[in-house]
Amino acid sequence: MASLPDQRVVPLARQARERFVVHLGGFLPELVKVCDSHLTAVMGKSGTNSEMALRRDAWTHFQKHQDTWHNLCRKALQRSLQPGFSSTNSASLSAPGQLELVAEGAIDDQIMASRLAMSVLERTSTELNALRLRVQYLERREELPRGDVLLPDVMARLLVDQWIAAGLPREAWPVVQEALAPALATRMLAAYRLANEFLVNSGVMKDIDLQALVKRTPGSRTGSASDRVGEDRSGAASMPGAAGPLRAGVPTLNMEVHHETRMMTSATPLARARMRAQGVLGRLKRMLMDRVGGDFEATQLLPPSPGLQQAMQRSTALDRADSGLPVTGGSGPDAVYVSAAHVERAANALRQRTTELKRAASTPTERATIEVVALMFQSILAEERIPPSVRVWFARLQIPVLRVALAEPEFFSALQHPARSLIDRMGSCVMGFESNVSTAALEAEIKRVVQVIEQYPETGRRVFQLVFDEFQKFLATYLSKQGSASRFVSVAQQVEQKETLSVQYTIELRKLLDDMPVRDEVREFLFKVWVDVLAVATVKYGVKNEETSALKQAASDLLWSASAKPDRLERMRVIQQLPGLLQRLRQGMGLLGYPNALQDQHIKVVGDTLADAFMSRTEPISKDDLDRLSKRLAHLEDFLPESGVGDLEFDSDSIEMIIGVDASNIEMINQGGSQPNEAMRAWAVELQIGAWFGLDHNGKFSSVQLAWRSDRGQLYMFVSNNGHCFLMQVARVASFLQAGLLVPSEEEALTVRATREALTQLEANPERLLG
């Protein structure tokens, strides 16, 4: 487009910022309400004493200072439009080679702001990147100032700084951030979009050409490493503070180190992979827009031309009849594809069909779409790690995917498009199988998925979303029922239930006994032994079972017996009940598999305490307190916290203790790795069922598949090709990820890799798009 007159460009950039700031300023009252509502809601949740105290203090302080915080944020936003405005965030970064003192708490503030900024960035990167480039173009600069209010980290730091300035405690910020982050991301996305629309309507860069804007410095890195990170210009450029190309001659080492450190600590590797993938899609979309036209920016459905529609219908009919696609073992839906030769013949048939479809196309957009989809499927069919029988079923998805891509140009820019998600999930599940492993059930499900899509060719996105959801449900049960995994899933679920109940029982017992005069010996026995007894009994017998109830009653009897007995009748009652109580205690410890010698040690400690109580050497407990405690113990499950139990500890003994299953073919990994940071913990939670990994454990490397995750998300089961199971708690998974002992087999999704390879061929020969 033609350059705008110089006298217009700066006012337009300023007006865009003003619209952005005004839009966010109008959201501040709502943001305060979001925080207030969230703090009020979490007040009623159960948790540890420290957690509940923190929530209570956060709510109290916010009631006092919310108006102050709102006013300070409003004024800070207004100041952000003044010349020379610089956030604390940008000021806190030292110049290269310069040392400076940092205020107490500044690092904590920076971490809090960075986490909030990363949450916003994951939702807004596309709009932010477009706005950043338009503003850079208007202001004739290579990058936005580091304190520019348009950057998410500046806005996040503004909110955090005013939070501290308003007298609100730092400890309360994480409590509100979980509600504040999604609300802020939604509003900032709308603000970016509003500013972009204003600039486009003013004639500023309707079509963005990043290749003309982003220029590498003479000393920039090249080669494969650059291709993996630097080539995805739209993804890398979207990071705040490193948004534009670096100026030649300016020292950049300190900035690069800071930027990389922030990425490593604030974003999960999966999030960074998504950024790189989004960059690949961005490059493809820019090429299509440059070579073909603006139809690829369309958001409405674009039906194919009549001639192309008829050609695709003929292709779909051929697929259903298996005509043109090689088969063995018969034809029709029961056909079986068995060798690489069949895959090659299928690829040839699809190439021929692509040529026919391009002849039938009536517009350049249609021909380009056909070519890109064809190149993607050629890449998929060439993936030798996918079994041939699955690859040929993938081939039959080319026409349905083409139909979706023609109708929805968003397919070329949206990583989470249902068609992409389905192919990626099916591919990730079969790419790790060895040739000697039977995948009949999984192949049958993929076959069913393809046939359902072929039966509903006109429904497009909806049918892909439907079968994707069904495939996810299938994976949730299929993998955990294969081989040895099926024998251990229910056991592992019970182990998690037992450990969770132990923690919850401990929390509740501590609250019950907090104000009671109970000897330390009895407290220790209850917290370290008896909570495990109650947990195992609940898992084995059930909550309402008589045996479980009797063990709960034993805890009440022990507390009563351990209190001072000055009354002669009470001492007689202790003497009568003592044999039964001690027998019940031994029975409970027997559930835990304690040997007789260990049981004797605990019984001796308890017996000495009861003897002191008999002689009134312990403090008395009132009858009302004992009655209240007894009733509470009888219905303990009604008062347990629903969450907040933290990381649980597991071992192989827990499996054999609960139901006596031989754990020789399942390995509990509870050591190794490094202390995981928050990003690694978040990555562990995001791992998908069916994904393949390389596991390095005890000096032995295994290819494993994530087959199962427990209901509470505490336990993960990985299964190797030889059927060996590895059970790990979520914290240990994060540790292994951080230490590089658990490595994803695939760094890129199948469709992203196919898009990258298609893009490489198109960049080498762009004429084939319209040929």
Short mmCIF file of N, CA, C and O in Angstrom, two decimals, residues 61 89 134 163 184 190 220 290 320 343 363 423 430 443 509 553 573 605 691 696 722 746:
data_model
loop_
_atom_site.label_atom_id
_atom_site.label_comp_id
_atom_site.label_asym_id
_atom_site.label_seq_id
_atom_site.Cartn_x
_atom_site.Cartn_y
_atom_site.Cartn_z
N HIS A 61 -8.54 -7.21 53.23
CA HIS A 61 -7.76 -6.11 52.69
C HIS A 61 -8.40 -5.55 51.42
O HIS A 61 -8.40 -4.33 51.21
N ASN A 89 8.27 -2.22 34.99
CA ASN A 89 8.83 -3.43 34.36
C ASN A 89 10.00 -3.10 33.47
O ASN A 89 11.05 -3.72 33.53
N ARG A 134 1.54 -2.63 12.85
CA ARG A 134 0.94 -1.41 12.29
C ARG A 134 1.49 -0.17 12.99
O ARG A 134 1.77 0.85 12.34
N TRP A 163 -1.47 -2.47 42.79
CA TRP A 163 -1.93 -3.36 43.86
C TRP A 163 -1.06 -3.16 45.11
O TRP A 163 -1.59 -3.00 46.22
N LEU A 184 -9.09 -10.32 32.08
CA LEU A 184 -8.23 -9.31 31.47
C LEU A 184 -7.86 -9.71 30.04
O LEU A 184 -7.82 -8.86 29.14
N ALA A 190 -10.22 -7.74 22.99
CA ALA A 190 -11.18 -6.83 22.38
C ALA A 190 -10.56 -5.46 22.13
O ALA A 190 -10.82 -4.82 21.10
N SER A 220 22.72 -12.01 12.69
CA SER A 220 21.72 -12.92 13.25
C SER A 220 22.03 -14.34 12.86
O SER A 220 22.65 -14.63 11.85
N ASP A 290 -0.41 -13.22 -0.27
CA ASP A 290 0.46 -12.52 -1.21
C ASP A 290 0.29 -13.05 -2.62
O ASP A 290 0.25 -12.28 -3.59
N ARG A 320 -15.55 -44.11 -1.02
CA ARG A 320 -16.48 -45.02 -0.33
C ARG A 320 -16.46 -46.40 -0.98
O ARG A 320 -16.63 -47.42 -0.31
N VAL A 343 0.46 -47.92 0.41
CA VAL A 343 0.46 -46.50 0.71
C VAL A 343 0.94 -45.69 -0.49
O VAL A 343 0.39 -44.64 -0.83
N THR A 363 -11.41 -20.72 -9.41
CA THR A 363 -10.78 -19.51 -8.87
C THR A 363 -9.37 -19.84 -8.40
O THR A 363 -9.07 -20.99 -8.06
N ILE A 423 -6.73 -35.11 13.31
CA ILE A 423 -5.60 -35.78 12.65
C ILE A 423 -4.40 -35.83 13.58
O ILE A 423 -3.68 -36.85 13.65
N VAL A 430 -0.64 -43.37 17.19
CA VAL A 430 -0.15 -44.54 16.46
C VAL A 430 1.31 -44.41 16.07
O VAL A 430 1.92 -45.37 15.60
N GLU A 443 -6.99 -49.07 15.17
CA GLU A 443 -7.20 -48.92 13.73
C GLU A 443 -8.69 -49.00 13.39
O GLU A 443 -9.18 -48.27 12.51
N LEU A 509 -8.58 -34.18 61.19
CA LEU A 509 -8.25 -34.54 62.57
C LEU A 509 -7.47 -33.43 63.27
O LEU A 509 -7.68 -33.16 64.45
N GLN A 553 -14.69 -45.49 65.42
CA GLN A 553 -15.06 -45.47 66.84
C GLN A 553 -13.85 -45.74 67.72
O GLN A 553 -13.73 -45.20 68.82
N ARG A 573 -14.37 -48.55 83.75
CA ARG A 573 -14.78 -48.67 82.34
C ARG A 573 -13.57 -48.80 81.42
O ARG A 573 -13.59 -49.56 80.46
N VAL A 605 3.61 -47.53 73.31
CA VAL A 605 3.50 -46.08 73.47
C VAL A 605 2.08 -45.70 73.89
O VAL A 605 1.87 -44.90 74.82
N ALA A 691 -0.18 -39.76 23.93
CA ALA A 691 1.09 -39.22 23.43
C ALA A 691 2.24 -40.15 23.81
O ALA A 691 2.21 -40.81 24.85
N ASP A 696 13.80 -42.14 30.38
CA ASP A 696 15.12 -42.59 30.83
C ASP A 696 15.05 -42.81 32.33
O ASP A 696 14.99 -41.86 33.11
N ASN A 722 6.48 -53.28 25.43
CA ASN A 722 6.54 -54.66 25.95
C ASN A 722 5.58 -54.88 27.11
O ASN A 722 5.61 -55.92 27.76
N GLU A 746 7.45 -36.46 19.81
CA GLU A 746 7.18 -35.54 18.71
C GLU A 746 7.18 -34.11 19.24
O GLU A 746 6.43 -33.79 20.16
#
